[in-house]
Short mmCIF file of C-alpha atoms in Angstrom, two decimals:
data_model
loop_
_atom_site.label_atom_id
_atom_site.label_comp_id
_atom_site.label_asym_id
_atom_site.label_seq_id
_atom_site.Cartn_x
_atom_site.Cartn_y
_atom_site.Cartn_z
CA MET W 52 22.03 179.61 -21.21
CA TRP W 53 19.49 182.20 -19.67
CA THR W 54 20.45 184.37 -22.71
CA LEU W 55 18.05 181.77 -25.16
CA THR W 56 16.01 181.67 -22.25
CA LEU W 57 15.44 185.18 -21.92
CA PHE W 58 14.71 185.58 -25.43
CA LEU W 59 12.40 182.51 -25.93
CA SER W 60 10.39 184.20 -22.70
CA SER W 61 10.33 187.19 -24.96
CA LEU W 62 9.45 185.34 -27.55
CA LEU W 63 6.22 182.94 -25.26
CA ALA W 64 5.18 187.23 -24.44
CA ALA W 65 4.99 188.09 -27.69
CA SER W 66 3.03 185.34 -28.36
CA PHE W 67 -0.14 186.78 -26.42
CA PHE W 68 0.11 189.93 -28.45
CA TYR W 69 -0.58 187.80 -31.82
CA PRO W 70 -1.06 188.73 -34.49
CA LEU W 71 0.81 192.14 -33.52
CA GLU W 72 1.49 194.78 -36.56
CA PHE W 73 1.54 198.47 -35.48
CA GLN W 74 3.15 201.07 -38.43
CA PHE W 75 4.16 204.31 -37.04
CA GLY W 76 2.87 206.32 -40.74
CA GLN W 77 5.26 204.99 -43.64
CA ILE W 78 8.24 205.82 -40.75
CA LEU W 79 8.92 202.32 -38.61
CA LEU W 80 6.76 198.81 -39.01
CA ILE W 81 6.31 197.02 -35.39
CA ASP W 82 5.88 193.68 -36.55
CA HIS W 83 6.54 189.74 -35.17
CA LEU W 84 9.68 190.16 -37.36
CA GLY W 85 10.65 193.41 -36.45
CA LEU W 86 10.75 192.27 -32.51
CA ILE W 87 12.22 189.47 -32.98
CA ILE W 88 15.33 190.73 -34.52
CA SER W 89 15.03 193.53 -31.81
CA THR W 90 14.80 191.42 -29.31
CA ALA W 91 17.99 189.40 -30.26
CA VAL W 92 19.60 192.21 -31.16
CA ALA W 93 19.11 193.92 -27.43
CA LEU W 94 20.23 190.36 -26.19
CA PHE W 95 23.63 190.34 -27.97
CA SER W 96 24.53 193.74 -27.42
CA SER W 97 24.18 193.36 -23.54
CA ILE W 98 26.14 190.51 -23.42
CA VAL W 99 29.02 191.82 -25.75
CA LEU W 100 28.45 195.49 -23.62
CA SER W 101 28.99 193.48 -20.72
CA TYR W 102 32.04 191.19 -21.53
CA SER W 103 33.88 194.09 -23.38
CA ALA W 104 33.60 196.17 -19.62
CA ARG W 105 35.55 193.88 -18.16
CA TYR W 106 37.97 193.02 -21.46
CA LEU W 107 39.37 196.11 -22.25
CA ALA W 108 39.05 197.26 -18.83
CA GLY W 109 42.29 199.75 -18.87
CA HIS W 110 41.63 200.23 -23.01
CA THR W 111 42.32 203.92 -23.64
CA LYS W 112 39.63 204.04 -26.40
CA LEU W 113 37.08 201.15 -24.11
CA ARG W 114 34.32 204.57 -23.36
CA ARG W 115 34.46 205.31 -27.43
CA PHE W 116 34.28 201.40 -28.18
CA LEU W 117 31.11 201.21 -25.71
CA ILE W 118 29.32 204.03 -27.36
CA ASN W 119 30.20 202.26 -31.23
CA CYS W 120 28.90 199.08 -29.88
CA ALA W 121 24.99 200.67 -28.52
CA LEU W 122 24.95 202.69 -31.19
CA PHE W 123 25.03 199.79 -33.97
CA ALA W 124 23.01 197.67 -31.83
CA ILE W 125 20.41 200.99 -32.00
CA SER W 126 21.02 200.75 -35.94
CA ALA W 127 20.29 196.83 -36.40
CA ILE W 128 17.22 197.64 -34.38
CA LEU W 129 16.38 200.42 -36.50
CA MET W 130 16.97 198.14 -39.61
CA ALA W 131 14.54 195.42 -38.53
CA VAL W 132 11.29 198.35 -37.53
CA ALA W 133 12.25 200.96 -40.63
CA ASN W 134 9.33 200.44 -42.86
CA HIS W 135 10.30 203.84 -45.01
CA ILE W 136 13.55 202.80 -47.03
CA LEU W 137 14.83 205.97 -46.64
CA LEU W 138 15.40 204.80 -42.89
CA PHE W 139 15.96 201.59 -43.94
CA ILE W 140 18.84 202.10 -46.18
CA ALA W 141 20.85 204.72 -43.54
CA SER W 142 20.29 202.38 -41.20
CA TRP W 143 22.11 199.41 -43.14
CA LEU W 144 24.55 202.38 -44.19
CA SER W 145 24.77 203.15 -40.21
CA MET W 146 25.62 199.49 -39.55
CA GLY W 147 28.07 199.15 -41.31
CA LEU W 148 30.50 202.10 -40.72
CA PHE W 149 30.10 201.00 -37.10
CA MET W 150 30.57 198.45 -37.99
CA ALA W 151 33.63 198.93 -39.28
CA GLU W 152 34.84 201.12 -36.78
CA LEU W 153 34.23 198.65 -34.08
CA ILE W 154 36.52 196.33 -36.72
CA GLY W 155 40.07 199.00 -37.42
CA GLY W 156 39.66 201.47 -35.21
CA TYR W 157 41.02 200.06 -31.85
CA THR W 158 44.22 199.05 -32.55
CA GLN W 159 47.48 201.70 -33.02
CA TYR W 160 48.69 199.58 -36.20
CA HIS W 161 48.40 200.46 -39.87
CA GLU W 162 46.60 196.58 -40.27
CA GLY W 163 43.74 197.65 -38.04
CA LYS W 164 43.45 201.16 -40.13
CA ALA W 165 43.54 199.16 -43.05
CA SER W 166 41.19 196.83 -42.00
CA ARG W 167 38.66 199.18 -41.55
CA LYS W 168 39.16 201.15 -45.21
CA ASN W 169 38.60 197.60 -46.65
CA ALA W 170 35.48 196.40 -44.32
CA ARG W 171 34.04 200.66 -44.88
CA ASN W 172 34.33 200.14 -49.01
CA TYR W 173 32.37 196.47 -48.59
CA PHE W 174 29.58 197.96 -47.03
CA LEU W 175 30.24 200.33 -48.79
CA GLY W 176 29.22 198.59 -51.71
CA SER W 177 26.54 196.18 -50.56
CA THR W 178 24.94 199.98 -49.13
CA ALA W 179 24.94 201.24 -52.45
CA LEU W 180 23.47 197.56 -53.96
CA VAL W 181 20.58 197.30 -51.45
CA GLY W 182 19.73 201.08 -51.81
CA ALA W 183 19.84 200.95 -55.64
CA GLY W 184 17.06 197.77 -55.69
CA LEU W 185 14.59 199.63 -52.78
CA LEU W 186 14.85 202.62 -54.41
CA TRP W 187 14.22 200.98 -58.43
CA LEU W 188 11.64 199.56 -55.71
CA ALA W 189 10.27 202.98 -55.38
CA ILE W 190 10.18 203.95 -58.38
CA LEU W 191 8.08 200.50 -60.23
CA THR W 192 5.64 200.69 -57.85
CA GLY W 193 5.60 205.04 -56.84
CA ALA W 194 5.63 204.01 -53.35
CA TRP W 195 8.09 204.94 -50.33
CA SER W 196 7.49 202.51 -47.85
CA ILE W 197 8.25 198.47 -47.79
CA SER W 198 5.23 197.45 -46.49
CA GLU W 199 3.24 199.32 -49.77
CA ILE W 200 5.69 198.46 -51.84
CA ILE W 201 4.89 194.46 -51.00
CA SER W 202 0.64 194.98 -50.96
CA PHE W 203 1.87 196.93 -55.12
CA VAL W 204 3.91 193.34 -55.56
CA LYS W 205 1.27 191.31 -54.05
CA SER W 206 -1.71 193.36 -56.13
CA ASP W 207 0.36 193.20 -59.25
CA SER W 208 2.00 189.06 -60.36
CA GLN W 209 3.18 191.03 -63.11
CA LEU W 210 5.77 193.58 -62.06
CA ALA W 211 9.39 193.89 -63.64
CA ALA W 212 10.96 192.75 -60.32
CA TRP W 213 14.29 191.10 -61.53
CA GLY W 214 16.49 193.81 -61.68
CA PRO W 215 15.40 195.19 -57.89
CA SER W 216 15.66 191.34 -56.42
CA LEU W 217 19.32 190.65 -57.57
CA LEU W 218 20.05 194.14 -56.33
CA LEU W 219 19.17 193.25 -53.21
CA ILE W 220 20.51 189.79 -52.97
CA GLY W 221 23.75 191.25 -54.30
CA GLY W 222 23.28 193.46 -51.21
CA ALA W 223 22.17 190.70 -48.74
CA VAL W 224 25.56 188.36 -50.04
CA VAL W 225 28.03 190.92 -49.62
CA GLN W 226 26.59 191.58 -45.73
CA SER W 227 26.73 187.30 -45.30
CA ALA W 228 30.43 187.62 -46.95
CA LEU W 229 29.89 184.86 -49.13
CA PHE W 230 32.05 183.80 -52.30
CA PRO W 231 33.06 185.32 -53.18
CA PHE W 232 32.95 188.67 -51.00
CA GLN W 233 34.22 186.98 -48.15
CA ARG W 234 37.37 188.74 -48.02
CA TRP W 235 36.32 191.55 -45.40
CA LEU W 236 35.03 189.29 -42.91
CA MET W 237 38.71 187.17 -43.12
CA SER W 238 40.45 190.33 -43.11
CA SER W 239 37.81 191.73 -39.44
CA MET W 240 40.74 189.61 -36.91
CA THR W 241 42.16 192.96 -36.10
CA ALA W 242 38.72 193.82 -34.52
CA PRO W 243 38.94 193.07 -30.27
CA THR W 244 36.96 189.72 -29.56
CA PRO W 245 33.61 191.31 -28.19
CA ALA W 246 33.22 193.20 -31.46
CA SER W 247 33.83 189.93 -33.77
CA ALA W 248 31.03 188.32 -31.16
CA LEU W 249 28.78 191.36 -32.01
CA MET W 250 29.91 191.21 -35.51
CA HIS W 251 29.10 187.07 -36.47
CA ALA W 252 25.92 186.43 -33.48
CA GLY W 253 24.50 189.66 -35.71
CA PHE W 254 25.77 191.67 -38.79
CA VAL W 255 26.23 189.12 -41.03
CA ASN W 256 22.83 187.60 -40.27
CA ALA W 257 21.21 190.72 -41.85
CA GLY W 258 20.65 189.41 -44.97
CA ALA W 259 17.67 187.73 -44.11
CA VAL W 260 16.02 190.44 -42.09
CA LEU W 261 16.58 191.79 -45.67
CA LEU W 262 15.05 188.85 -47.70
CA THR W 263 12.28 188.22 -45.59
CA ARG W 264 11.16 192.07 -45.98
CA THR W 265 10.95 192.13 -49.50
CA ALA W 266 9.91 187.79 -49.95
CA PRO W 267 7.13 188.65 -52.06
CA VAL W 268 9.55 190.77 -54.64
CA LEU W 269 11.86 187.41 -54.78
CA TYR W 270 9.29 185.31 -55.25
CA VAL W 271 7.67 187.28 -58.27
CA SER W 272 10.91 187.77 -60.22
CA ASP W 273 11.55 183.70 -59.53
CA LEU W 274 15.03 184.44 -58.93
CA LEU W 275 14.65 182.26 -55.43
CA TRP W 276 17.24 180.11 -57.27
CA VAL W 277 19.69 182.42 -57.49
CA LEU W 278 19.77 182.42 -53.04
CA VAL W 279 20.06 178.63 -54.21
CA LEU W 280 22.90 178.40 -56.33
CA VAL W 281 24.54 181.27 -54.10
CA GLY W 282 23.92 180.09 -50.18
CA GLY W 283 24.53 176.28 -50.99
CA ILE W 284 28.25 177.06 -53.06
CA GLY W 285 29.04 179.34 -50.24
CA ALA W 286 28.36 177.10 -47.54
CA LEU W 287 30.26 174.85 -49.48
CA ILE W 288 33.64 176.86 -49.94
CA GLY W 289 32.96 178.27 -46.22
CA LYS W 290 32.92 174.27 -44.77
CA PHE W 291 35.94 173.48 -46.71
CA SER W 292 37.90 176.59 -46.36
CA LYS W 293 37.37 175.94 -42.42
CA PHE W 294 39.05 172.36 -42.60
CA VAL W 295 43.32 174.56 -43.50
CA GLN W 296 42.77 177.00 -41.27
CA ALA W 297 44.74 176.86 -37.73
CA ASN W 298 44.29 180.14 -36.38
CA ILE W 299 40.73 179.64 -34.03
CA LYS W 300 39.24 183.40 -35.50
CA GLN W 301 40.01 182.59 -38.97
CA LYS W 302 37.95 178.89 -38.15
CA LEU W 303 35.37 180.64 -36.49
CA ALA W 304 35.65 183.18 -39.75
CA CYS W 305 34.76 180.50 -41.91
CA SER W 306 32.43 178.50 -40.21
CA THR W 307 30.13 181.92 -40.07
CA THR W 308 30.06 181.79 -44.22
CA ALA W 309 29.41 178.17 -44.05
CA GLN W 310 26.42 178.72 -42.01
CA MET W 311 25.78 182.25 -42.87
CA GLY W 312 25.47 180.78 -47.00
CA PHE W 313 22.50 177.71 -45.25
CA MET W 314 21.03 180.85 -44.06
CA LEU W 315 20.52 182.33 -47.42
CA LEU W 316 19.76 178.75 -48.83
CA GLN W 317 16.63 178.57 -46.64
CA CYS W 318 15.70 181.26 -48.07
CA GLY W 319 15.65 180.66 -51.68
CA LEU W 320 14.65 177.43 -50.61
CA GLY W 321 10.82 180.01 -49.37
CA PHE W 322 11.26 179.04 -45.85
CA PHE W 323 12.16 182.63 -44.73
CA SER W 324 11.35 181.54 -41.45
CA ALA W 325 13.58 178.86 -41.07
CA ALA W 326 16.26 181.11 -41.76
CA VAL W 327 15.36 183.43 -39.30
CA THR W 328 15.60 181.02 -36.63
CA HIS W 329 18.73 179.62 -37.78
CA LEU W 330 19.75 183.63 -37.57
CA ILE W 331 19.38 183.51 -33.70
CA LEU W 332 20.76 179.79 -32.87
CA HIS W 333 23.47 180.38 -34.84
CA GLY W 334 23.70 184.13 -33.70
CA PHE W 335 24.26 182.99 -29.63
CA TYR W 336 26.36 179.85 -30.86
CA LYS W 337 28.46 181.96 -32.80
CA ALA W 338 28.36 184.93 -29.93
CA TYR W 339 29.73 182.16 -27.12
CA LEU W 340 31.62 180.72 -29.17
CA PHE W 341 34.03 183.92 -29.60
CA LEU W 342 33.93 185.47 -26.49
CA SER W 343 35.29 182.19 -25.09
CA SER W 344 37.48 181.23 -27.59
CA GLY W 345 40.48 181.73 -25.49
CA LYS W 346 40.07 178.77 -23.67
CA ASN W 347 40.39 176.98 -27.04
CA ILE W 348 44.37 178.16 -27.54
CA GLU W 349 46.73 174.92 -27.25
CA GLN W 350 49.56 173.66 -28.39
CA LYS W 351 49.25 170.53 -30.60
CA SER W 352 50.86 168.00 -33.36
CA PRO W 353 48.89 168.29 -36.57
CA TYR W 354 49.53 164.82 -36.26
CA ASN W 355 48.77 163.16 -33.33
CA GLY W 356 48.40 159.24 -34.41
CA ASP W 357 44.73 158.67 -33.24
CA ASN W 358 43.08 158.45 -36.53
CA LYS W 359 42.63 154.70 -36.46
CA ARG W 360 39.71 153.41 -35.03
CA SER W 361 38.72 149.71 -34.68
CA TRP W 362 35.06 150.32 -34.64
CA LYS W 363 35.08 152.08 -38.16
CA GLN W 364 32.38 148.94 -38.85
CA TRP W 365 29.71 149.93 -36.06
CA TYR W 366 29.97 153.53 -36.81
CA LEU W 367 28.73 153.95 -40.12
CA PRO W 368 25.67 152.23 -39.87
CA VAL W 369 25.18 153.64 -36.96
CA THR W 370 25.46 157.20 -37.85
CA LEU W 371 23.76 156.19 -40.92
CA LEU W 372 20.43 155.56 -38.55
CA SER W 373 20.84 158.07 -36.78
CA GLY W 374 20.97 160.68 -39.88
CA LEU W 375 17.88 158.60 -41.22
CA ALA W 376 16.46 158.93 -38.03
CA GLY W 377 16.96 163.02 -36.87
CA GLY W 378 15.67 163.69 -40.38
CA TRP W 379 12.35 162.03 -39.25
CA LEU W 380 12.30 163.84 -36.26
CA PHE W 381 12.68 166.96 -37.68
CA ALA W 382 10.09 165.94 -40.28
CA LEU W 383 7.14 165.17 -37.89
CA THR W 384 8.34 167.95 -35.57
CA THR W 385 8.51 170.95 -38.07
CA GLY W 386 6.03 169.59 -41.01
CA LYS W 387 9.01 169.75 -43.15
CA GLY W 388 9.80 167.05 -45.55
CA LEU W 389 6.11 165.52 -46.00
CA GLU W 390 5.84 166.20 -49.11
CA ILE W 391 7.81 166.83 -52.83
CA ASN W 392 9.12 169.66 -52.33
CA SER W 393 11.71 171.94 -51.40
CA GLY W 394 10.81 171.24 -47.56
CA LEU W 395 12.03 167.43 -48.76
CA PHE W 396 15.53 168.68 -49.70
CA LEU W 397 15.85 170.96 -46.55
CA THR W 398 15.50 167.52 -44.79
CA PHE W 399 17.72 165.68 -46.86
CA VAL W 400 20.36 169.23 -45.51
CA ILE W 401 19.41 167.79 -42.19
CA VAL W 402 19.74 163.84 -42.31
CA LEU W 403 23.64 164.88 -43.65
CA THR W 404 23.90 167.16 -40.97
CA VAL W 405 22.97 165.10 -38.23
CA ILE W 406 25.53 162.11 -39.64
CA HIS W 407 28.19 164.43 -39.59
CA GLY W 408 27.35 165.54 -36.23
CA ALA W 409 27.24 162.00 -34.89
CA GLN W 410 30.42 160.81 -36.61
CA ASP W 411 31.82 163.45 -35.01
CA PHE W 412 30.23 162.50 -31.49
CA LEU W 413 31.61 158.58 -31.81
CA GLY W 414 34.88 160.17 -33.23
CA ARG W 415 35.66 163.26 -30.32
CA SER W 416 34.18 160.90 -27.29
CA SER W 417 36.06 159.66 -24.21
CA LEU W 418 34.12 157.26 -23.33
CA PRO W 419 33.67 153.47 -24.31
CA LEU W 420 32.12 152.69 -26.99
CA LEU W 421 29.58 151.17 -26.03
CA SER W 422 28.15 154.24 -24.63
CA ARG W 423 29.12 156.59 -26.74
CA LEU W 424 26.41 154.19 -28.80
CA ILE W 425 24.45 154.73 -26.02
CA ALA W 426 25.10 158.25 -25.61
CA LEU W 427 24.21 159.70 -28.98
CA PRO W 428 20.81 159.43 -28.82
CA ILE W 429 20.19 161.22 -25.56
CA VAL W 430 21.83 163.83 -27.94
CA VAL W 431 20.73 164.53 -31.52
CA ILE W 432 16.80 164.47 -29.93
CA PRO W 433 16.68 166.86 -27.89
CA PHE W 434 18.58 168.51 -29.55
CA LEU W 435 16.18 168.54 -32.93
CA LEU W 436 13.43 169.32 -30.48
CA ALA W 437 14.96 172.59 -28.54
CA TYR W 438 15.14 173.34 -32.25
CA ALA W 439 12.00 172.40 -33.45
CA VAL W 440 10.30 174.37 -30.35
CA VAL W 441 12.61 177.78 -31.30
CA PHE W 442 11.06 176.72 -34.97
CA ASN W 443 7.69 176.29 -34.88
CA SER W 444 7.64 179.55 -32.33
CA ILE W 445 9.17 181.88 -34.77
CA SER W 446 7.10 180.05 -37.50
CA THR W 447 3.47 180.44 -35.64
CA LEU W 448 4.77 184.31 -34.73
CA MET W 449 5.32 185.23 -37.99
CA GLN W 450 2.86 183.87 -40.63
CA GLN W 451 1.42 187.36 -40.94
CA VAL W 452 4.61 188.44 -42.31
CA PRO W 453 3.91 187.99 -46.26
CA MET W 454 5.16 184.10 -47.60
CA ALA W 455 7.55 184.29 -44.44
CA GLU W 456 7.27 180.55 -45.58
CA MET W 457 6.08 179.05 -48.85
CA ALA W 458 7.25 176.14 -50.11
CA VAL W 459 8.40 175.65 -53.81
CA PRO W 460 8.47 172.76 -56.05
CA ILE W 461 12.17 170.47 -56.14
CA ALA W 462 13.59 172.67 -59.66
CA TRP W 463 17.48 171.67 -61.21
CA ASP W 464 18.64 174.31 -58.41
CA GLN W 465 18.24 172.40 -55.58
CA LEU W 466 18.56 168.77 -57.60
CA THR W 467 22.16 170.65 -58.53
CA ILE W 468 23.14 171.62 -54.82
CA GLY W 469 21.73 168.28 -53.31
CA VAL W 470 24.48 166.82 -55.24
CA LEU W 471 27.32 168.72 -54.52
CA TYR W 472 25.98 168.50 -50.69
CA LEU W 473 25.77 164.82 -51.05
CA ALA W 474 29.28 164.55 -52.76
CA THR W 475 31.04 167.17 -50.15
CA PHE W 476 29.64 164.84 -47.61
CA LEU W 477 31.39 161.54 -48.85
CA ALA W 478 34.82 163.69 -49.54
CA ILE W 479 34.58 165.70 -46.08
CA GLU W 480 34.07 161.41 -44.46
CA LEU W 481 35.98 159.49 -46.31
CA LYS W 482 39.33 162.00 -46.23
CA TRP W 483 38.87 162.25 -50.01
CA TYR W 484 39.72 166.38 -49.51
CA LYS W 485 43.04 165.61 -47.58
CA LYS W 486 44.44 164.21 -50.53
CA SER W 487 44.19 167.16 -53.56
CA ARG W 488 46.61 169.57 -52.45
CA ARG W 489 45.34 171.51 -55.20
CA LEU W 490 42.21 171.75 -53.49
CA TYR W 491 44.12 172.54 -50.57
CA VAL W 492 46.05 175.45 -52.29
CA TYR W 493 42.29 177.06 -53.78
CA LEU W 494 40.75 177.01 -49.91
CA LEU W 495 43.79 178.24 -48.57
CA ASN W 496 43.86 181.51 -51.23
CA VAL W 497 40.66 181.77 -50.99
CA SER W 498 40.08 182.08 -47.45
CA GLN W 499 42.87 184.22 -47.09
CA PRO W 500 42.95 187.98 -45.56
CA LYS W 501 44.46 191.08 -47.34
CA SER W 502 48.07 190.78 -46.92
CA ASN W 503 48.18 194.58 -45.23
CA THR W 504 45.43 193.75 -42.99
CA ILE W 505 47.54 190.57 -41.41
CA LEU W 506 48.91 191.51 -37.88
CA GLN W 507 52.74 191.75 -38.13
#
């Protein structure tokens, strides 16, 4: 809690310097986006370093681990404030190389070495895509800084930027471990728990920073629909894959792919500031889950016979009303969903999320039924209000970031993902997915790590 409070305090301090934009030649660009990401990275890395010093106490490679964590954090901060495309590419590459070392460099087993090599190959591929996309833009515009490229793109709406945009999207998808590139994340379980926390809290989120920096290019190329489809489908596969996992860290990995899919989906809807908000909140949440994952280890029967609920007819209308109320509160506090555009689709996803969360709360709580019904709004309302505060704060600070928030019309891509989301919601809530062995086998296979990275 204190870390989130410190982060919010940093945002409040930053608001006193609004608008903020310092350029150091073509090398660095320090604006509110860079400040937000740098603050988050500094907080996450300081927590992980402090935890690691105790968690790995006595390990022969502790000093090396801490140095690599610090170098990774420096690389991530440089990426957030880089303006020259060569510096951005170099920091993106160094992030990947340091993370690959954190994943597999601290075990004597051959699985660790295989995991490090596998991750490094993916990260080199991601760097190649991002580098090619940025260099292509530099050739098209004649500019070598991101700010100058964006200025050129905004003044030339006819720029043929679809090629660079596809490359940048590809790099973001690989970094975010979305289907079909999720295997590197599933194969990274050899990493020490602090490294996993740093990876899931910060590294996989870098795709949102890249896409937010280059948002005008994506608008001009008219390829936001690709992000909607890729992000939406990736989120669905990650969500379903989580259900077939028994290992705690593998469950968290599948959850991360689902969250990263939703993050890129928000970029596709034109709400890059919402994606950055998601990046921050997911980082806090996932870092906490990894660093506290040990307490969730328990021996438990897969079928405990407590699935029958005599009050089933009660919680269905209650959860539906909770979802509608949550969607209304989200629209009222953030302004999304009040018009017929992509904000309405985002509110629809929030409604489904609140319904699912409400049903999970009612089904798992040990409180009596009446107490659960009373406690439900007490839990949901503060959560949505807290999200609205963070979202509105970040959106306000990012107003100077080019096209950080620009709703797009509802189109076929959003309708397609909306239908898939609704079908997925019904399949999960009504347990339809448990009736298909073929689906179970597919999800198990698609979410498996490479065989040579599994600890024997």
